[in-house]
Every structure is written in C-alpha cells, then in structure tokens.
Amino acid sequence: MSKAEYKRLGDYIREVNVRNRELKVTNPSGINIDKHFMPSVANVIGTDLSAYKLVSKIQFACNLMHVGRDEKIPMAMLMGDKPIIVSPAYFVFEVIETSVLLPEYLMMWFRRKEFDRNAWFYTDADVRGGMSKEALLDMRLPIPSITRQREIVSEYETLTNRIRLNNQMIQNLEATAQALYRKTFVDNIDKENLPEGWRMGTLGEFGEVITGKTPSSDNPEDFGSEMPFVTPGDFARYYKFAIGAERELSEIGVKRLKGKVLPKGSVIVTCIGSDMGKVAIASEECITNQQMNSIRVNRREYSDYLFYVLSFMSEELKAMALGSSTMPLLNKSDFERIGVIFPPNDLLAEFSQLLITCNETTIIKQKENIKLTELQSLLLAKMGQ
C-alpha cells in the first residue's frame, strides 16, 4: 500500500456508554489475548448487571487496565447481531463515519504487534501498567482511501476464511477419530472385567518418559533454527500434532540437549501449572521445556491411542497433579506410573492404520494454517508502510 498520512485515532471514533438497564443480556463477556470476545470467567453472582456496558454490532470494547503488564491491549470488535455486555471498566467505542474508516480495517490495525508495542509506551506509572482513555485516543494510524481499505480488508478476510475452513475440516476429522476411539476402546469396556488379551498397564510401559529442559540463559547460542523447542504457549496453535514452535534450538543447543530429543510420534503432555493436561503428538523431531513429560513410544501405533487416552484424562491428570499443592505438578515418576488400559498390540495397530488418512490431512491443514497466519501477519505489518 502507498504510504498514508497518520491520523489521530480520537478524531475517528467516539465513546459508547449504553448500560444494560433492562437486563436484556445476562451473560457478561471478556476479551482474550487473541482479541476476541469470550464468555467471562468472573463470578457475577450478586453483581448488578444493569451497570454493565452494552456492545452492539461493529462496536469495539477494550480493557485498558493491564496494558503494561500484559504488553497487549485486549481489544475486540463485535461481529454478531446480538448485543453483549462487558465490564463497566471497559472502554466501549464505535467508528464515527464508516464511509471514512472501516471498522474492520480499524480492527486489523489493532491486531498488529506494532500497535501493542506502541501502546506499551503510552501506559502510566501504575504497577498494573494501565493506559488512559486519552492516551488511546491520541494514538495514530494511517487511513488510506476507503477503496484501499476495502481491498486490504478483503485480502485479510480471504485468509481468515481459509483458516476457518481448514479448522472446520480438522475438527470434523477429529470428531471422526474420537468416535472411532470411543467405539474401539471405551464403549462397553469394563476396567474390572477386561476382554481377553487386554490388561491394565502404566504409561511407562508404552515407552520411555522424557522430561524436557530449557537451555541455560548463560547459553544464548543454544537457540537458532535447527529444531523446534516446544513450550506450553505453542499448544494454542496445535490441534493434534505439534508442528513447529515459536522458538527453535541451534545445532549447539540440540547437541547439548541430545538426551531430550523426541522422535516423530512421541506423545507430549503439559504437566505443570495452568496449562496442565494439554496433549500433542510430535510431527517431527523436537525438544520441549521442563514443563512437559513426553513418551518416546516403543511402537508407532501407540501414539494415536495414547493421545486420546491422555486427552480424555485431562481433568483427571489435573486432579492427580494438584494434590496438596496450589501448583499442579506431575513429575516424571508419578507420570509414568499412571494406570491405563493396555489393549492388544494388533488392535492398536489396526486403530492407528485407520487414522492414517485423518492424520495426514490434519497435518497438511495445520501446516497450511501456519503459512496463512504468517501471510496475515505480513499483511498487517504492511499497513504501517
């Protein structure tokens, strides 16, 4: 796009302060770090919801209280026709003239990493790093012609729609795989009276359990582009398979942690903290940080079975990990002793064989989404040029 003159945001938006006086909406919403509305996790029992702010279609809401701490402005635009309510502390606003500034274009600007970095400099000296409404209004952005804005939005939405379609396909494939797992290993199976050839076993019997490790901060040369270094944050973009990672290790780092390398097919499980119980199968060689226990499976056909066993045990794993501590933690020895049903190897092999096409398609679509997301980031970056 040709370089556009930067304009003050406050000249193009206005505050909206409509309260939920008639209690037409009773379920509050919050905003997640990906800048989407989500059901609020706050306990609102006994709360006066009439004081909450209404947000209508193509209006925005943001939380300016923790920008410095989170290094992001939780900001979202409502696309649905039904109004929602948000905390009275949120700043709600709308575009004054949509023939001059498209709300969708503005939301794209808010999604830029550069926008959040710039916002951080506007935060106040409060320990929470709050940002004032006036500071937000004083921020600037380029506003090209409405025709160019429509072109930019169209390009972005084309990528978004393709990602959405891929996700729908992955979810359909996953629903099929889960149904097959339940039919084969769950339905009509009694742990106290297992079929012939079945037995109770432990996770450690399926393979070697490996606890990951993070390179020392004294060795920055351990990071590079040789092998994915998987952390809990990467699971946000995983479905069934761990594909890539935000950070990678160098050849030096891989050699230093060679005992921690996980081959393709290893089953990775987050075993500490709030991210406890997330599961993925390694699609390629990788190394994880110390917050995960992984199983280097003895046989490839164990991977799919263990993925579903552990996925459906997520809440149970959290309960095991919590114990008397406030920080959920499953160490290596406790993890490998977890009891699970051990079906016959030929049945596990048959199950794995049936999922080959599903798995291959899921990996292709996950990789495609990674590329599409990168293209979205490039498009957002170009908005500032």
XYZ file of C-alpha atoms in Angstrom:
385
model
C 0.000 0.000 0.000
C 1.158 3.546 -0.658
C 2.272 5.420 2.404
C -0.682 7.182 4.033
C -0.636 10.114 6.409
C -1.045 9.111 10.053
C -4.200 10.449 11.723
C -5.236 10.734 15.380
C -7.490 7.839 16.371
C -9.676 10.023 18.600
C -10.794 12.063 15.592
C -12.433 8.995 14.042
C -14.049 7.180 16.981
C -16.453 8.099 19.772
C -17.229 6.557 23.128
C -20.392 4.487 23.576
C -21.808 4.284 27.085
C -25.066 2.341 26.926
C -25.860 0.418 30.105
C -27.671 -2.880 30.443
C -30.545 -1.172 32.341
C -33.268 -3.531 31.137
C -31.113 -6.628 31.805
C -31.669 -7.876 28.264
C -28.263 -9.581 28.427
C -27.328 -11.650 31.472
C -24.066 -13.349 30.465
C -21.042 -10.994 30.560
C -18.206 -11.297 28.054
C -14.489 -10.693 28.345
C -11.710 -10.361 25.772
C -8.942 -12.924 25.288
C -5.331 -12.301 24.273
C -6.198 -13.121 20.647
C -8.535 -10.118 20.650
C -11.828 -11.962 20.505
C -14.825 -11.753 22.815
C -15.273 -14.774 25.082
C -17.587 -15.735 27.971
C -16.414 -14.002 31.142
C -14.817 -16.190 33.817
C -15.644 -13.705 36.570
C -18.038 -14.707 39.327
C -21.040 -12.392 38.835
C -23.332 -13.904 41.446
C -24.920 -10.972 43.254
C -23.443 -8.496 40.752
C -25.588 -5.680 39.419
C -25.513 -6.476 35.708
C -27.554 -3.379 34.901
C -24.348 -1.365 35.296
C -22.565 -3.395 32.625
C -21.977 -1.814 29.217
C -23.762 -2.977 26.088
C -21.741 -3.632 22.949
C -23.593 -3.816 19.617
C -22.566 -4.997 16.156
C -19.327 -3.430 14.780
C -18.705 -1.663 18.081
C -15.451 -2.132 19.993
C -14.555 -2.825 23.601
C -11.158 -2.821 25.275
C -9.607 -3.266 28.691
C -7.013 -0.571 29.351
C -6.154 -1.610 32.901
C -3.267 -4.064 32.390
C -1.614 -2.998 29.126
C 1.829 -2.546 30.666
C 1.714 -5.885 32.442
C 0.308 -7.908 29.517
C 2.073 -5.883 26.797
C -1.171 -6.046 24.822
C -4.445 -4.165 24.685
C -7.297 -6.686 24.963
C -9.389 -5.241 22.134
C -12.258 -6.778 20.173
C -14.953 -5.821 17.679
C -18.379 -7.460 17.847
C -19.328 -9.119 14.556
C -22.546 -10.829 15.655
C -26.015 -9.301 15.535
C -26.823 -9.977 19.203
C -25.528 -7.379 21.711
C -23.251 -8.491 24.542
C -22.320 -6.905 27.855
C -18.866 -6.170 29.223
C -17.440 -4.867 32.474
C -18.277 -1.252 33.360
C -14.496 -0.705 33.488
C -14.132 -1.427 29.766
C -13.907 1.374 27.210
C -16.572 0.876 24.531
C -16.477 2.874 21.301
C -17.504 2.958 17.647
C -16.322 4.480 14.376
C -17.936 7.866 13.773
C -18.114 7.678 9.993
C -17.804 4.208 8.405
C -17.595 5.724 4.927
C -14.241 7.207 6.002
C -12.871 4.473 8.276
C -13.990 0.849 8.023
C -14.419 -0.798 11.447
C -12.903 -3.987 10.004
C -9.840 -2.069 8.859
C -9.501 -0.492 12.301
C -9.710 -3.917 13.962
C -6.943 -5.131 11.666
C -4.810 -2.230 12.874
C -5.488 -3.194 16.480
C -4.276 -6.736 15.724
C -0.826 -5.557 14.698
C 2.043 -6.462 17.025
C 3.382 -2.977 16.394
C 0.172 -1.451 17.741
C 0.529 -3.325 21.042
C 4.227 -2.421 21.317
C 3.420 1.222 20.705
C 0.578 1.111 23.246
C 3.013 -0.073 25.899
C 4.808 3.288 25.706
C 1.540 5.049 26.498
C 0.984 3.184 29.775
C 1.101 5.079 33.040
C 3.298 4.555 36.088
C 0.731 2.359 37.853
C 2.064 -1.025 38.948
C -0.520 -2.684 36.708
C 0.613 -0.616 33.739
C -2.756 0.901 32.978
C -3.386 3.045 29.917
C -5.665 6.065 29.930
C -8.532 6.522 27.503
C -6.975 9.812 26.415
C -3.705 8.061 25.568
C -5.542 5.581 23.352
C -7.356 8.410 21.565
C -4.034 10.154 20.940
C -2.550 7.134 19.146
C -2.189 7.468 15.392
C -2.796 5.263 12.383
C -2.727 5.577 8.584
C -6.137 5.940 6.976
C -5.928 5.334 3.204
C -8.863 5.777 0.834
C -11.980 3.776 1.630
C -11.421 1.815 -1.588
C -7.962 0.780 -0.469
C -9.280 -0.084 2.993
C -11.851 -2.415 1.418
C -9.113 -4.106 -0.620
C -6.950 -4.644 2.471
C -9.868 -5.997 4.496
C -10.876 -8.308 1.647
C -7.348 -9.761 1.424
C -7.277 -10.370 5.169
C -10.743 -11.914 5.286
C -9.871 -14.262 2.409
C -7.018 -15.640 4.532
C -9.219 -15.737 7.635
C -11.948 -17.670 5.836
C -9.442 -20.203 4.508
C -8.099 -20.740 8.028
C -11.663 -21.154 9.300
C -12.465 -23.759 6.625
C -9.275 -25.662 7.426
C -10.146 -25.633 11.121
C -13.628 -26.934 10.363
C -12.146 -29.792 8.349
C -9.684 -30.607 11.135
C -12.496 -30.576 13.703
C -14.611 -32.905 11.557
C -11.703 -35.307 11.130
C -11.034 -35.162 14.854
C -14.674 -35.902 15.657
C -14.450 -38.988 13.436
C -11.228 -40.123 15.108
C -12.662 -39.606 18.609
C -15.784 -41.586 17.707
C -13.611 -44.449 16.459
C -11.512 -44.329 19.631
C -14.600 -44.489 21.847
C -16.125 -47.335 19.848
C -12.884 -49.337 19.934
C -11.525 -48.677 23.412
C -14.215 -47.138 25.619
C -17.749 -48.279 24.861
C -18.723 -51.466 26.701
C -15.213 -51.802 28.173
C -15.108 -52.522 31.914
C -11.742 -52.000 33.645
C -12.700 -54.625 36.202
C -13.556 -57.196 33.555
C -11.367 -56.583 30.512
C -11.707 -58.633 27.306
C -9.252 -61.436 26.639
C -5.848 -60.060 25.661
C -6.471 -56.722 27.378
C -4.840 -55.706 30.647
C -4.179 -52.772 32.922
C -0.766 -51.179 32.453
C 1.092 -47.921 33.069
C 2.167 -45.080 30.783
C 5.781 -46.098 31.312
C 5.104 -49.440 29.597
C 4.309 -47.678 26.329
C 7.753 -46.114 26.064
C 10.463 -44.053 27.736
C 9.213 -40.995 29.594
C 11.316 -37.874 28.993
C 11.039 -34.617 30.938
C 12.054 -31.629 28.832
C 14.622 -28.994 29.700
C 15.228 -25.318 28.942
C 18.740 -24.221 27.915
C 20.554 -22.061 30.425
C 20.236 -18.301 29.999
C 24.037 -18.315 30.069
C 23.998 -20.063 26.678
C 22.099 -17.832 24.204
C 23.889 -19.651 21.400
C 21.665 -22.667 22.130
C 18.835 -21.015 20.210
C 18.754 -20.877 16.419
C 16.851 -22.646 13.645
C 17.811 -26.307 13.887
C 14.927 -27.904 15.840
C 11.562 -26.798 17.331
C 11.645 -26.032 21.061
C 8.112 -26.700 22.278
C 6.674 -24.764 25.231
C 3.091 -24.652 26.622
C 2.441 -21.437 24.688
C 2.812 -23.316 21.405
C -0.206 -25.503 22.162
C -2.511 -22.594 21.321
C -1.909 -23.300 17.629
C -1.747 -27.090 17.832
C -4.674 -29.400 17.234
C -3.492 -32.988 17.428
C 0.068 -32.519 16.214
C 2.967 -30.424 17.448
C 4.115 -28.675 14.290
C 6.903 -26.142 14.658
C 7.315 -23.857 17.668
C 7.691 -20.160 18.391
C 11.369 -20.722 19.259
C 13.944 -23.126 17.853
C 17.216 -24.522 19.096
C 20.525 -24.236 17.294
C 22.716 -27.185 16.370
C 24.743 -26.410 19.505
C 21.599 -26.409 21.646
C 20.396 -29.697 20.194
C 23.749 -31.342 20.899
C 23.719 -30.016 24.449
C 20.245 -31.480 24.995
C 20.634 -34.568 22.798
C 19.178 -36.787 25.538
C 15.947 -34.774 25.366
C 15.298 -35.113 21.621
C 11.845 -36.532 20.911
C 11.417 -38.516 17.693
C 8.389 -38.189 15.443
C 5.386 -39.894 17.047
C 6.318 -39.068 20.629
C 3.351 -38.041 22.801
C 3.841 -34.697 24.573
C 1.885 -33.754 27.716
C 1.994 -30.485 29.681
C 2.428 -31.460 33.328
C 2.677 -28.262 35.348
C 0.716 -25.090 36.028
C -2.454 -23.744 34.472
C -1.648 -25.357 31.102
C -1.677 -28.794 32.712
C -3.105 -31.676 30.663
C -2.618 -30.460 27.079
C -1.570 -33.240 24.691
C 0.047 -33.358 21.242
C 1.872 -35.831 19.009
C 5.275 -34.757 17.689
C 5.056 -34.454 13.896
C 8.834 -34.113 13.703
C 11.860 -34.275 15.961
C 11.655 -31.677 18.719
C 12.676 -30.828 22.277
C 10.339 -29.486 24.959
C 10.902 -27.367 28.031
C 10.758 -28.770 31.566
C 7.002 -28.223 31.882
C 6.293 -31.339 29.836
C 6.641 -35.075 30.156
C 6.742 -36.935 26.861
C 6.592 -40.583 25.880
C 9.053 -41.883 23.313
C 6.722 -44.664 22.221
C 8.076 -48.184 21.761
C 5.793 -48.716 18.758
C 4.387 -46.083 16.394
C 0.841 -47.434 16.748
C 0.855 -46.407 20.409
C 0.863 -42.698 19.538
C -2.764 -42.284 18.461
C -4.101 -44.407 21.302
C -2.117 -42.533 23.965
C -3.120 -39.166 22.517
C -6.804 -39.923 23.076
C -6.321 -41.696 26.395
C -4.454 -38.696 27.812
C -6.718 -36.105 26.164
C -9.783 -37.629 27.811
C -7.868 -37.840 31.108
C -7.097 -34.112 31.146
C -9.193 -33.274 34.217
C -8.071 -36.454 35.946
C -4.436 -35.516 35.337
C -5.036 -32.089 36.873
C -6.593 -33.708 39.935
C -3.616 -36.061 40.295
C -1.181 -33.195 39.910
C -2.804 -30.807 42.343
C -2.580 -32.952 45.470
C -1.958 -30.706 48.451
C -0.244 -28.011 46.382
C -1.747 -24.954 44.731
C 0.508 -25.504 41.701
C -0.454 -28.579 39.641
C 2.612 -30.726 39.007
C 3.110 -34.263 37.702
C 6.753 -35.291 37.949
C 8.288 -37.959 35.763
C 7.969 -40.840 38.215
C 4.322 -40.100 39.014
C 3.517 -39.616 35.347
C 4.985 -42.918 34.143
C 3.121 -44.801 36.877
C -0.320 -43.572 35.794
C -2.524 -46.582 35.147
C -4.167 -47.017 31.754
C -5.761 -49.858 29.822
C -3.281 -51.705 27.586
C -5.195 -53.243 24.640
C -3.627 -55.918 22.374
C -0.948 -54.590 20.003
C -2.797 -55.833 16.908
C -5.872 -53.783 17.878
C -3.716 -50.704 18.493
C -2.081 -51.212 15.092
C -5.479 -51.530 13.412
C -6.695 -48.314 15.086
C -3.549 -46.458 14.018
C -3.913 -47.716 10.446
C -7.496 -46.462 10.241
C -6.367 -42.959 11.254
C -3.555 -42.572 8.708
C -5.609 -40.516 6.228
C -7.136 -38.387 9.002
C -3.714 -37.679 10.472
C -2.077 -36.867 7.138
C -4.879 -34.453 6.219
C -4.794 -32.818 9.662
C -1.030 -32.220 9.375
C -1.425 -30.729 5.887
C -4.170 -28.375 7.069
C -2.262 -27.377 10.212
C 0.813 -26.525 8.128
C -1.323 -24.585 5.665
C -2.824 -22.576 8.529
C 0.657 -21.722 9.795
C 1.524 -20.291 6.365
C -1.800 -18.449 6.118
C -1.279 -16.931 9.563
C 2.183 -15.775 8.501
C 0.624 -14.126 5.447
C -1.891 -12.382 7.710
C 0.967 -11.051 9.837
C 2.748 -9.761 6.740
C -0.415 -8.025 5.580
C -0.875 -6.397 8.983
C 2.768 -5.281 9.002
C 2.370 -3.643 5.574
C -0.487 -1.493 6.873
C 2.074 0.734 8.570
C 4.149 1.297 5.431
